[in-house]
PDB file of C-alpha atoms in Angstrom:
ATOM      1  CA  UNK J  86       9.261  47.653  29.297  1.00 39.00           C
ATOM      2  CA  UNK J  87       7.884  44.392  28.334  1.00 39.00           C
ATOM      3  CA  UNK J  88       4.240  43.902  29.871  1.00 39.00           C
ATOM      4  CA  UNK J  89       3.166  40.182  30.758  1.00 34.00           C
ATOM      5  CA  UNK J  90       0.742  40.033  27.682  1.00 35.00           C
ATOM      6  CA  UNK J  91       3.751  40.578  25.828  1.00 36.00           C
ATOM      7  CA  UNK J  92       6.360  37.958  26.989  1.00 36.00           C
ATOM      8  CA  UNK J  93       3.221  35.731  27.132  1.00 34.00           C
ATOM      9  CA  UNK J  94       3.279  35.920  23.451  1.00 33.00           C
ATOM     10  CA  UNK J  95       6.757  35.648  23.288  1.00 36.00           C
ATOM     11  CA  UNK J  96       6.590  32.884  24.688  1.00 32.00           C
ATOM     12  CA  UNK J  97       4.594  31.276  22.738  1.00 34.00           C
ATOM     13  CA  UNK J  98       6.052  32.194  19.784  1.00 33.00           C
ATOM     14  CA  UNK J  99       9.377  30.785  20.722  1.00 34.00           C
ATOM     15  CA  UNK J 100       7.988  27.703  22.204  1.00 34.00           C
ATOM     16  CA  UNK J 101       5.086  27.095  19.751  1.00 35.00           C
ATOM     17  CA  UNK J 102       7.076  24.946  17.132  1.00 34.00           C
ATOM     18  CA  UNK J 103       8.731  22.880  19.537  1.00 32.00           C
ATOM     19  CA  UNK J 104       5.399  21.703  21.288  1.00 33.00           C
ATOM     20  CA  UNK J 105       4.199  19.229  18.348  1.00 39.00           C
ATOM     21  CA  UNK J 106       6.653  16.569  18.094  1.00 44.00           C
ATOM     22  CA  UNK J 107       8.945  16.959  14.481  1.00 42.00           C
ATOM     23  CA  UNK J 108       8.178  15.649  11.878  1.00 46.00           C
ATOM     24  CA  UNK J 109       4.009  14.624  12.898  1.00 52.00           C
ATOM     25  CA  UNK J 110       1.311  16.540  11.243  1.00 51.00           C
ATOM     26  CA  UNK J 111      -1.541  17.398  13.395  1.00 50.00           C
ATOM     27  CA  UNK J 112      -4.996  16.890  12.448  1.00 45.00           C
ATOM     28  CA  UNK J 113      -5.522  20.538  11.065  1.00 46.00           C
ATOM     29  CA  UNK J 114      -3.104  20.148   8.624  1.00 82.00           C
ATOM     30  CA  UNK J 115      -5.207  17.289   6.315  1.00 93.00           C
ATOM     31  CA  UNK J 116      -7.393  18.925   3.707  1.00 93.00           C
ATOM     32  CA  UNK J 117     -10.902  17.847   3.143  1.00 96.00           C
ATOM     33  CA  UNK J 118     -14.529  16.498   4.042  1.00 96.00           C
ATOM     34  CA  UNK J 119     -14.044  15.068   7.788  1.00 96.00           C
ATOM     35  CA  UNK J 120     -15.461  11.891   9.004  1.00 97.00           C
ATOM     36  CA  UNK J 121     -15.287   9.155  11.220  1.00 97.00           C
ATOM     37  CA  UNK J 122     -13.278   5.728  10.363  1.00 97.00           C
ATOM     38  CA  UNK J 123     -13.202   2.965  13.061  1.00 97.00           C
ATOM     39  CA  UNK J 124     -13.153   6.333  15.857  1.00 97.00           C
ATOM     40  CA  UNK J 125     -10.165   7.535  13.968  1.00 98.00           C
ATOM     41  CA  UNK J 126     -10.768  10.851  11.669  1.00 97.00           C
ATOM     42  CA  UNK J 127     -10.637  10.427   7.983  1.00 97.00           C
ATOM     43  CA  UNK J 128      -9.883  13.043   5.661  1.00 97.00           C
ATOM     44  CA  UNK J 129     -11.131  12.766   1.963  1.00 97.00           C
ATOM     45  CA  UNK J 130     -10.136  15.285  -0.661  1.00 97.00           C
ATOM     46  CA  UNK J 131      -9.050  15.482  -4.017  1.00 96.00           C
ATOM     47  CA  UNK J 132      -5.280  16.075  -5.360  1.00 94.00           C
ATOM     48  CA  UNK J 133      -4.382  16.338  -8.833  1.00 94.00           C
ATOM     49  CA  UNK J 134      -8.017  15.185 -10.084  1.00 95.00           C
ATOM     50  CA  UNK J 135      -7.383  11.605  -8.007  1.00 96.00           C
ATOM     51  CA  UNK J 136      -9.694  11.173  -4.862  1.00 96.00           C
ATOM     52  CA  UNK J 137      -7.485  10.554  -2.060  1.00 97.00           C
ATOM     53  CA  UNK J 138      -8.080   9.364   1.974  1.00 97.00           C
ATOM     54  CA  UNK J 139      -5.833   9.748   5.081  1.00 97.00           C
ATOM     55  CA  UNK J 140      -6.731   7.897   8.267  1.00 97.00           C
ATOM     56  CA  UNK J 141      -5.174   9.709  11.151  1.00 97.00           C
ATOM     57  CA  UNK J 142      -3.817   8.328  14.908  1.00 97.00           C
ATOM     58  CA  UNK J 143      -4.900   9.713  18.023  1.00 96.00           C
ATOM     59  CA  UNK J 144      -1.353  10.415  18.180  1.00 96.00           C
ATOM     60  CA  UNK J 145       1.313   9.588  15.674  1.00 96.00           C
ATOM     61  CA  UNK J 146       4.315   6.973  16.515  1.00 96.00           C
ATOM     62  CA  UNK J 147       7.699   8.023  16.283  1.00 95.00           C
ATOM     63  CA  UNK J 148       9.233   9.077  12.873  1.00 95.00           C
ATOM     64  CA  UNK J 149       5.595   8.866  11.607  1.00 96.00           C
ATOM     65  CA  UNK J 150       4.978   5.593  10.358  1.00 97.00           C
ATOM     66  CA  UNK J 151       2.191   5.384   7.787  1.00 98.00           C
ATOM     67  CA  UNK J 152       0.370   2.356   5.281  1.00 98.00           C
ATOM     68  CA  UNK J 153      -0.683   2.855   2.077  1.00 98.00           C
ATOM     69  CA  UNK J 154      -3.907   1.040   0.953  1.00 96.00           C
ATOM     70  CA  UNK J 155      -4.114   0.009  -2.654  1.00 94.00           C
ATOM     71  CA  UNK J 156      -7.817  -0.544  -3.779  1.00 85.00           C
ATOM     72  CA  UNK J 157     -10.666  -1.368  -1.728  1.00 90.00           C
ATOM     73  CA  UNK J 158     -10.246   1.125   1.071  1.00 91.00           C
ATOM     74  CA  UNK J 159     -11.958  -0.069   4.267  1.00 83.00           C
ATOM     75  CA  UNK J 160     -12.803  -3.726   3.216  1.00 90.00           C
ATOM     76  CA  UNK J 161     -11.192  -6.229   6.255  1.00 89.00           C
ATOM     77  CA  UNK J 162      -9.973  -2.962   7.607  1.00 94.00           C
ATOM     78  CA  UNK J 163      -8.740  -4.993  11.117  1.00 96.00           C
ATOM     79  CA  UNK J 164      -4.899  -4.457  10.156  1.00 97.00           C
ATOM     80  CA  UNK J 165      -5.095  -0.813   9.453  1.00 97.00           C
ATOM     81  CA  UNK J 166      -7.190  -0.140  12.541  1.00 97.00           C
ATOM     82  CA  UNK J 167      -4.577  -1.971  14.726  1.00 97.00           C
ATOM     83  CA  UNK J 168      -1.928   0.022  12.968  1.00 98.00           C
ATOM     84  CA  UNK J 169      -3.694   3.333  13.781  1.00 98.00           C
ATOM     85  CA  UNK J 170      -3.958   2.337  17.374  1.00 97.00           C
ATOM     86  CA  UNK J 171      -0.027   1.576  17.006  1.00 97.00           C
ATOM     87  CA  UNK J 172       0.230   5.350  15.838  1.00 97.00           C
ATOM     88  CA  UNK J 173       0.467   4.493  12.105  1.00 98.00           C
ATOM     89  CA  UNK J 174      -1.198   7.205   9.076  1.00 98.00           C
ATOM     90  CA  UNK J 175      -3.596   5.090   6.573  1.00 98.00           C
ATOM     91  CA  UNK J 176      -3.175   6.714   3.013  1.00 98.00           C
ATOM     92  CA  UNK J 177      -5.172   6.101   0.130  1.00 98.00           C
ATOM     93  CA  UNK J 178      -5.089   7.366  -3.720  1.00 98.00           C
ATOM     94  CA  UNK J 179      -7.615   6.123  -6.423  1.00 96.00           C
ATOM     95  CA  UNK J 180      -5.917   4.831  -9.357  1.00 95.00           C
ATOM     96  CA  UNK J 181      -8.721   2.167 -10.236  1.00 86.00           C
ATOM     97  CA  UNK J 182      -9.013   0.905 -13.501  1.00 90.00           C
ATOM     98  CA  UNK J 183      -4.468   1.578 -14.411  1.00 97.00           C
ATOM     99  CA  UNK J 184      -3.906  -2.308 -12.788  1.00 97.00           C
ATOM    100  CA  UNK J 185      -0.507  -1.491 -11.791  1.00 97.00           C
ATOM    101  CA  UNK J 186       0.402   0.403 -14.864  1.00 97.00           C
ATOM    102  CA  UNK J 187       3.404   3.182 -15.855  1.00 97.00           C
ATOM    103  CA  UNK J 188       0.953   5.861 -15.185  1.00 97.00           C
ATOM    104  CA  UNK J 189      -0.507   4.418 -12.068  1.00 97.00           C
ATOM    105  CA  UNK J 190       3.434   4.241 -10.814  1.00 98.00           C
ATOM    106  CA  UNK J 191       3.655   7.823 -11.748  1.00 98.00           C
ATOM    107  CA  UNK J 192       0.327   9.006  -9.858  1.00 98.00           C
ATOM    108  CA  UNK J 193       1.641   6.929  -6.791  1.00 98.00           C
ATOM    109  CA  UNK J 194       5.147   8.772  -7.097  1.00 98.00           C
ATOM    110  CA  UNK J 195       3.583  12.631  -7.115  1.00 98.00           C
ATOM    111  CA  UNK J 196       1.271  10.735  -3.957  1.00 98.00           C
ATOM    112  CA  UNK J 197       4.250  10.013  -2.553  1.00 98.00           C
ATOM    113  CA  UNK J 198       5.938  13.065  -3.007  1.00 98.00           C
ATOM    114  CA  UNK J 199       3.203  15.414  -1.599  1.00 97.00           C
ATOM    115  CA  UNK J 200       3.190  13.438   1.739  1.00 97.00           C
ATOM    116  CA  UNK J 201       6.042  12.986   2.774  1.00 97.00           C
ATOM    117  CA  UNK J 202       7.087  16.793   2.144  1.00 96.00           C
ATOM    118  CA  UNK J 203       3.630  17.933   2.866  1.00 95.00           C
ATOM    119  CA  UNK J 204       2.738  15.756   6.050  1.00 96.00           C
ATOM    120  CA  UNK J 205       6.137  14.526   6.796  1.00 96.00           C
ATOM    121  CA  UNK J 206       5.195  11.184   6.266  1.00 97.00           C
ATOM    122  CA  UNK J 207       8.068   8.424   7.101  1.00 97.00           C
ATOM    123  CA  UNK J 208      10.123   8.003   3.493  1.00 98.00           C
ATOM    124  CA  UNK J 209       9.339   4.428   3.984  1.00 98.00           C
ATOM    125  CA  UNK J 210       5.887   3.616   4.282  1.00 98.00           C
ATOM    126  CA  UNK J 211       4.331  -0.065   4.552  1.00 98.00           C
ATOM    127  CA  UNK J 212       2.591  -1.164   1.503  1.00 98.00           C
ATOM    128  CA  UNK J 213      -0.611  -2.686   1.806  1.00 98.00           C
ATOM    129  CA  UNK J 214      -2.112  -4.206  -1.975  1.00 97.00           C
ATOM    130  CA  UNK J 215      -5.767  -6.759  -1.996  1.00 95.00           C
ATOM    131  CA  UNK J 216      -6.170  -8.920  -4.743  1.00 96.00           C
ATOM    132  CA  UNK J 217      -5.630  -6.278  -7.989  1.00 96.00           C
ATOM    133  CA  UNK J 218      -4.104  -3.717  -5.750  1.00 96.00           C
ATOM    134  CA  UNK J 219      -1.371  -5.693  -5.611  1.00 97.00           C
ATOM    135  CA  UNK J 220      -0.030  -4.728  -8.986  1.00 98.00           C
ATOM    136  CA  UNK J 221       0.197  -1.058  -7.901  1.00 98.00           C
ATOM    137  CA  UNK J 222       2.479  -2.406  -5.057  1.00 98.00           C
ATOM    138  CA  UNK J 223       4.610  -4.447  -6.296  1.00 98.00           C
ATOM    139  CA  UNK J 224       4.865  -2.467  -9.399  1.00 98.00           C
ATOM    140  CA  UNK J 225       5.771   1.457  -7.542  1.00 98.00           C
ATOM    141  CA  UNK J 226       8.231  -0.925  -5.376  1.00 98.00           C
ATOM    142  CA  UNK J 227      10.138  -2.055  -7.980  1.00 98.00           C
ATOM    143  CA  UNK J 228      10.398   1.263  -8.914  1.00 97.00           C
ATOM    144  CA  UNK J 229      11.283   2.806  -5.450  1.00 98.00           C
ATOM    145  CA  UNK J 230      12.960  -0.270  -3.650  1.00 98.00           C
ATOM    146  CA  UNK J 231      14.738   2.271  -1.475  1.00 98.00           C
ATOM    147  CA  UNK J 232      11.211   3.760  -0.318  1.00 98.00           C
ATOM    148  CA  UNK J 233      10.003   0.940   1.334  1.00 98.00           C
ATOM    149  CA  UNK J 234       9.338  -0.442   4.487  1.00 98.00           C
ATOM    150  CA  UNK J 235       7.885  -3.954   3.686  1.00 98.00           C
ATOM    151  CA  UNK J 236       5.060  -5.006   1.488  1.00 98.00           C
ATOM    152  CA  UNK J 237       1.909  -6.762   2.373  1.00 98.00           C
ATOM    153  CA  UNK J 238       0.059  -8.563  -0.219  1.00 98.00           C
ATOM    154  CA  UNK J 239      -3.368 -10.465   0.067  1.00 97.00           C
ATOM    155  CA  UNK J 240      -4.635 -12.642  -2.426  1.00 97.00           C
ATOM    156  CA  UNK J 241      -2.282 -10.221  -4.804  1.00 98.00           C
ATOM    157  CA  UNK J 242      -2.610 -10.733  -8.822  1.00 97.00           C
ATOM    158  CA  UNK J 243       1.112 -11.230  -9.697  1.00 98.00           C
ATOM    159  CA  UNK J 244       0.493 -11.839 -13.485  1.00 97.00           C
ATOM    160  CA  UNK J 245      -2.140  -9.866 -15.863  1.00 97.00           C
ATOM    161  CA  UNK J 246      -2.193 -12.737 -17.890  1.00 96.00           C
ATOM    162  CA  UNK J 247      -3.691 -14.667 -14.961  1.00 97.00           C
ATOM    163  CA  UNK J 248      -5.924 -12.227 -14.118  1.00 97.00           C
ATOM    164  CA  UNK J 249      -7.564 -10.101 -15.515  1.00 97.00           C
ATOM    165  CA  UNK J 250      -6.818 -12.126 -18.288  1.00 97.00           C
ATOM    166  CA  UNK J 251      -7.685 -15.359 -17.589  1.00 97.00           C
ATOM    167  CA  UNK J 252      -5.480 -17.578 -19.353  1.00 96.00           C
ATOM    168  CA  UNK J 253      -4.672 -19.684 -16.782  1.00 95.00           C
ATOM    169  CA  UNK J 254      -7.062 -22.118 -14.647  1.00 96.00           C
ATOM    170  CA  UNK J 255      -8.681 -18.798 -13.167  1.00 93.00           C
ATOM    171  CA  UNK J 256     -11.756 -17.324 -14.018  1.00 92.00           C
ATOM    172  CA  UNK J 257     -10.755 -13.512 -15.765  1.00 96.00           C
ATOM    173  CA  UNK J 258     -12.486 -10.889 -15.849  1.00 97.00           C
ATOM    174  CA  UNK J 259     -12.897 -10.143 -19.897  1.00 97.00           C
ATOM    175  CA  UNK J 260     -13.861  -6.405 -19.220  1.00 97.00           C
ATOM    176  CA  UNK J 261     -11.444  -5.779 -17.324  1.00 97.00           C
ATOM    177  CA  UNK J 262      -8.652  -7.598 -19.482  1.00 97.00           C
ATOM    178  CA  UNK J 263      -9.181  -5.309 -22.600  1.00 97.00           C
ATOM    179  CA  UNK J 264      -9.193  -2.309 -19.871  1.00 97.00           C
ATOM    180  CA  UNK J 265      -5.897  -3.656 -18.472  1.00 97.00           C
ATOM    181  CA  UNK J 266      -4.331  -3.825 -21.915  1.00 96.00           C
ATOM    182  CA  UNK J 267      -5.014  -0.480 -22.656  1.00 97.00           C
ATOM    183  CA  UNK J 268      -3.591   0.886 -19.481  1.00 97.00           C
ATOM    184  CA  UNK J 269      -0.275  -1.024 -20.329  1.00 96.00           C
ATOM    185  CA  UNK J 270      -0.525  -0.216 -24.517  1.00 95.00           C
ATOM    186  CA  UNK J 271      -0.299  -3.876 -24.664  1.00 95.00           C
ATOM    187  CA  UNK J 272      -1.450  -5.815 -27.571  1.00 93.00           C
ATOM    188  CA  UNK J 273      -2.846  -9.477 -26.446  1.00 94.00           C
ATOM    189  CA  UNK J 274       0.174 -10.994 -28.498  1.00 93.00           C
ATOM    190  CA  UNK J 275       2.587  -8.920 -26.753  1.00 92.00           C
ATOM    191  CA  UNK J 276       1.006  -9.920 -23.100  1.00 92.00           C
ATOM    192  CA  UNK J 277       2.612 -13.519 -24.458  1.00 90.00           C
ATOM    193  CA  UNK J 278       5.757 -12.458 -25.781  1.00 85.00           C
ATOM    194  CA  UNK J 279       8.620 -13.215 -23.476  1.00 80.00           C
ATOM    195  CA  UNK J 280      11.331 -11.552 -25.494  1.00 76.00           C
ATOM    196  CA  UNK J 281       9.462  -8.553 -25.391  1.00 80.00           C
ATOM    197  CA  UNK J 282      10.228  -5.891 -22.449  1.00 81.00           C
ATOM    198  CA  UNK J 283       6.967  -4.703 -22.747  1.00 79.00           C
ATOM    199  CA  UNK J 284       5.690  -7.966 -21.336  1.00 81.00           C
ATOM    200  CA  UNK J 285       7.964  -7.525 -18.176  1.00 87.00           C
ATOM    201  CA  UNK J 286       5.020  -5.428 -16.780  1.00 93.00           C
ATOM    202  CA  UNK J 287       4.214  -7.919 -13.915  1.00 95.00           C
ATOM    203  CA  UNK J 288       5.009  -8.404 -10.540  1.00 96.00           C
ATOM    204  CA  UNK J 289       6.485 -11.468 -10.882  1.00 97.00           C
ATOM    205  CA  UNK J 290       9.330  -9.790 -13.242  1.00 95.00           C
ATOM    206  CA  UNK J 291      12.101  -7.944 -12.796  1.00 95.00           C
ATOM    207  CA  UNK J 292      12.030  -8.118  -8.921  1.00 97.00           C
ATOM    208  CA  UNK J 293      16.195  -7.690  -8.731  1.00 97.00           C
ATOM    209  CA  UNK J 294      15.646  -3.782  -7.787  1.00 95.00           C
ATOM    210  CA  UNK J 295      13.426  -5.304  -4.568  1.00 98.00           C
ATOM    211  CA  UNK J 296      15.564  -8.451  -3.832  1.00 98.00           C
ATOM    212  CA  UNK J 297      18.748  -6.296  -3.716  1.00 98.00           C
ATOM    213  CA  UNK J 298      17.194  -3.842  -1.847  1.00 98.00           C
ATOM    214  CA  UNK J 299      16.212  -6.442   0.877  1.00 98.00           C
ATOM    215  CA  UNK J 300      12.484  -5.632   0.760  1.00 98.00           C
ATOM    216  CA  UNK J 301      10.500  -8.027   2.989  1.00 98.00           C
ATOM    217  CA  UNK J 302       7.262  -9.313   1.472  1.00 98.00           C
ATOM    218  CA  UNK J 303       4.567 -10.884   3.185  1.00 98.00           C
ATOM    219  CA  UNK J 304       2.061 -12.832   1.195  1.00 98.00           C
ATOM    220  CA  UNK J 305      -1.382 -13.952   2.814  1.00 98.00           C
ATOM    221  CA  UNK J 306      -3.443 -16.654   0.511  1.00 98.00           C
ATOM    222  CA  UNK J 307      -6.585 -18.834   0.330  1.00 97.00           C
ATOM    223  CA  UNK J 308      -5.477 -22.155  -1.263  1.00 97.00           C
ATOM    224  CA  UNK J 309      -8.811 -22.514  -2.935  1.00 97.00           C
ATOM    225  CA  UNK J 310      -8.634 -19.129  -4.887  1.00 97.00           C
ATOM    226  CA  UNK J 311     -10.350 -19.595  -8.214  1.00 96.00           C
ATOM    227  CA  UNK J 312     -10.017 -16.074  -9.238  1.00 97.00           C
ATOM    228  CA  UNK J 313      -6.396 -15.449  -8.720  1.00 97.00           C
ATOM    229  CA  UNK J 314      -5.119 -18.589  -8.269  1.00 98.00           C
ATOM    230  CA  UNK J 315      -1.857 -19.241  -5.859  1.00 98.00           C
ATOM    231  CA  UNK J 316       0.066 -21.488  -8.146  1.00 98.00           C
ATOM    232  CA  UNK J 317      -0.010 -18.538 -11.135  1.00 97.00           C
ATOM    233  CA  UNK J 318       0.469 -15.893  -8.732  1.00 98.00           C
ATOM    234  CA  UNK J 319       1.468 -16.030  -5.604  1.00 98.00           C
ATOM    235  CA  UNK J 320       3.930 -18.617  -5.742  1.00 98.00           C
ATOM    236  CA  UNK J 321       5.710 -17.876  -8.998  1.00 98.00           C
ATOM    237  CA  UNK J 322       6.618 -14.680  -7.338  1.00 98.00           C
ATOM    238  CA  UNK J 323       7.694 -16.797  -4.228  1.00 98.00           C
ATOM    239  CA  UNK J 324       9.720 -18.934  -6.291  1.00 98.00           C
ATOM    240  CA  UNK J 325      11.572 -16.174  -8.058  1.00 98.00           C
ATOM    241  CA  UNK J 326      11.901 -14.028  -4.831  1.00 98.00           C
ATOM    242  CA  UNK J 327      13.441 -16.811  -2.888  1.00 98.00           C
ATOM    243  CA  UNK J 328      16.209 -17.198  -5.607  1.00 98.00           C
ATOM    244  CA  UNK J 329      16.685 -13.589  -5.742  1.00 98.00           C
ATOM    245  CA  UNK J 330      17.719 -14.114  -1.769  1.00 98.00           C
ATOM    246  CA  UNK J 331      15.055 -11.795  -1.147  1.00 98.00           C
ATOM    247  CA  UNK J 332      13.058 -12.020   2.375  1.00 98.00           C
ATOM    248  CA  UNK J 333       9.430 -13.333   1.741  1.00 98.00           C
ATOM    249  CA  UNK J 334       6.686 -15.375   3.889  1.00 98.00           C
ATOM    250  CA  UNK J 335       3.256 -16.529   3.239  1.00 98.00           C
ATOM    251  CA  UNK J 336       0.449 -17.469   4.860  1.00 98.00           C
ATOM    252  CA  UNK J 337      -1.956 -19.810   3.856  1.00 98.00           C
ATOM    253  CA  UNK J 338      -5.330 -20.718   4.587  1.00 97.00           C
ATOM    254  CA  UNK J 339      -6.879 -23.817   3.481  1.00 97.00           C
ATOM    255  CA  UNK J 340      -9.847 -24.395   1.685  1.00 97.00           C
ATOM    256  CA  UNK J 341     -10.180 -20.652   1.803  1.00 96.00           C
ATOM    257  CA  UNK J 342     -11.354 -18.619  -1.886  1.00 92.00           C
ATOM    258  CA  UNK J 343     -10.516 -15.711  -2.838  1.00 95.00           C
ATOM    259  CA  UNK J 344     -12.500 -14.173  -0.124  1.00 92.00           C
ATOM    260  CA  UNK J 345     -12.709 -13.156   2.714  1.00 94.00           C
ATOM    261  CA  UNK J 346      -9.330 -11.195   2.152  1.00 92.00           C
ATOM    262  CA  UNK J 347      -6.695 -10.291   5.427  1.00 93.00           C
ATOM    263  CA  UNK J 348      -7.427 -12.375   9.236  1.00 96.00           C
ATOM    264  CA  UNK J 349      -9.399 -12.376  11.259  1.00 94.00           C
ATOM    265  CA  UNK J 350      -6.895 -11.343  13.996  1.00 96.00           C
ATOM    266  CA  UNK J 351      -4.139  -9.458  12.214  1.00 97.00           C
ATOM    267  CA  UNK J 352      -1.707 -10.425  15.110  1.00 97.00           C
ATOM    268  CA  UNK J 353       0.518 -12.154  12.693  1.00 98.00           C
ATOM    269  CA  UNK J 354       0.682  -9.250  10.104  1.00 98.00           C
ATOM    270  CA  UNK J 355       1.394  -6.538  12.465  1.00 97.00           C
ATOM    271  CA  UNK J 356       3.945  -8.885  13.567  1.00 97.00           C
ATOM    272  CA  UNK J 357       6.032  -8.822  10.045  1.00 98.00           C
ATOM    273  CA  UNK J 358       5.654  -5.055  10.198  1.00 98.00           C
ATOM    274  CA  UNK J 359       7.144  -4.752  13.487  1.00 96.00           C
ATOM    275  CA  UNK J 360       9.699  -7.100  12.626  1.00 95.00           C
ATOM    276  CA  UNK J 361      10.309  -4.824   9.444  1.00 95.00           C
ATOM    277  CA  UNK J 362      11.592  -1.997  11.392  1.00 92.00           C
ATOM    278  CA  UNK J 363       8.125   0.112  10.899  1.00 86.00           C
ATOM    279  CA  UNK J 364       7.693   0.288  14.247  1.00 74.00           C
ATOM    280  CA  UNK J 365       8.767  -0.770  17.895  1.00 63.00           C
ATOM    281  CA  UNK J 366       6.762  -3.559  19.958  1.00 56.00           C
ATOM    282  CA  UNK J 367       6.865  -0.754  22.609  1.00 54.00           C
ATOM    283  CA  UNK J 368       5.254   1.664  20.125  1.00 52.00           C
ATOM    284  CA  UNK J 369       1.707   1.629  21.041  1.00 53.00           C
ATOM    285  CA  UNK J 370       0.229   5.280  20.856  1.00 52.00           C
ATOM    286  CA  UNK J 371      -3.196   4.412  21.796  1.00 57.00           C
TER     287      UNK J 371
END
């Protein structure tokens, strides 16, 4: 005869899976130190020797929406805190000093791998790349235009030969410019040689894969950038986007450097996501 303990646990057993919502991961499923982010928990850990950070939701939005932050986590942080609110996962992996390269795309595609199977993260997150980290962005896109949701670039470097390198009317960063030739096994010369496919390592090239795929990009720019100057940047790749019939917009702001990155109210932003498909205007988990 079963006793009421009993069916209690019954119960639960039979119910327990079907009280989370599919496809969410709850808090107790992220690995790492625990701390505080904007009132939001933050998980940092390590994952195949790359230090890594998820931002969690109070409660996650349907078909668990998430952004992932290329370089300088938590700097003008105002879009990812409004997408948290919205029930969107912030995701982070370090792959500082690769600008973009092969083996930066192939970190970012294990990344990728591990959270979507392991959290059940949506197979098409939002990409979110400042100033260098967009090269990572644009870069992984091209090479998964099928696993993404839109991009969002700010102040993005679009060209290595721009910056780091410098060869344009921008400042360069000489450091960083032999660094970024040996992620790429790039010889100067070869940075320069258009009949080389080597040199198609840039944003700006080879953006078929994301045009076809009807990627949106959204581009947000301070006319008065001195380090990575629109004209050898930003609007190249508008330029060749547009005639691709691929979907792009950008921003700008006038007499604005290179800094400060994002806006002040992100309103028009989380706008572009929504009208992405990332989310609902009804989805609002906080």
């Amino acid at each position: 005869m079963m006793t009421i303990r009993t069916a209690i646990v019954t119960v639960a057993l039979v119910l327990g899976p079907c009280i989370a919502a599919p496809g969410v991961a709850s808090a107790v499923d992220f690995p790492g130190k625990k701390s505080d982010f904007h009132s939001f928990e933050r998980y940092d850990f390590q994952w195949q020797g790359h230090a890594c950070r998820i931002v969690t939701p109070r409660t996650a939005a349907a078909g668990n929406p998430w952004i992932w932050r290329a370089r300088f986590f938590g700097h003008e942080p105002q879009l990812d805190v409004e997408l948290l609110r919205r029930g969107f996962h912030v995701a982070y992996i370090d792959v500082a000093g690769l600008y973009g390269a092969p083996q930066a795309v192939e970190i970012w595609n294990d990344f990728y791998g591990h959270v979507t199977s392991t959290f059940q993260f949506n197979p098409k997150p939002v990409l979110e790349g400042m100033s260098r980290g967009g090269l990572i962005v644009f870069n992984w896109a091209k090479a998964n235009p099928d696993q993404v949701r839109c991009i969002y670039a700010d102040a993005p470097v679009c060209d290595i030969k721009s910056w780091p390198g410098g060869k344009g009317s921008g400042k360069g960063s000489p450091a960083d410019w032999k660094r970024c030739l040996d992620a790429y096994k790039l010889r100067e010369a070869e940075a320069f040689d258009t009949q080389s496919p080597k040199s198609r390592c840039n944003p700006i090239d080879a953006l078929e894969s994301l045009a076809a795929a009807d990627v949106p990009i959204l581009c947000v720019v301070g006319d008065a950038d001195d380090v990575v100057p629109v004209d050898e940047n930003t609007a190249v790749l508008e330029q060749r986007y547009r005639q691709l019939g691929g979907p792009i917009e950008v921003i700008h702001k006038p007499g604005v450097g290179h800094h400060p990155h994002s806006l002040k109210d992100p309103a028009p932003i989380v706008d572009f996501i929504i009208r992405s498909g990332a989310i609902t205007e009804e989805d609002h988990a906080d």
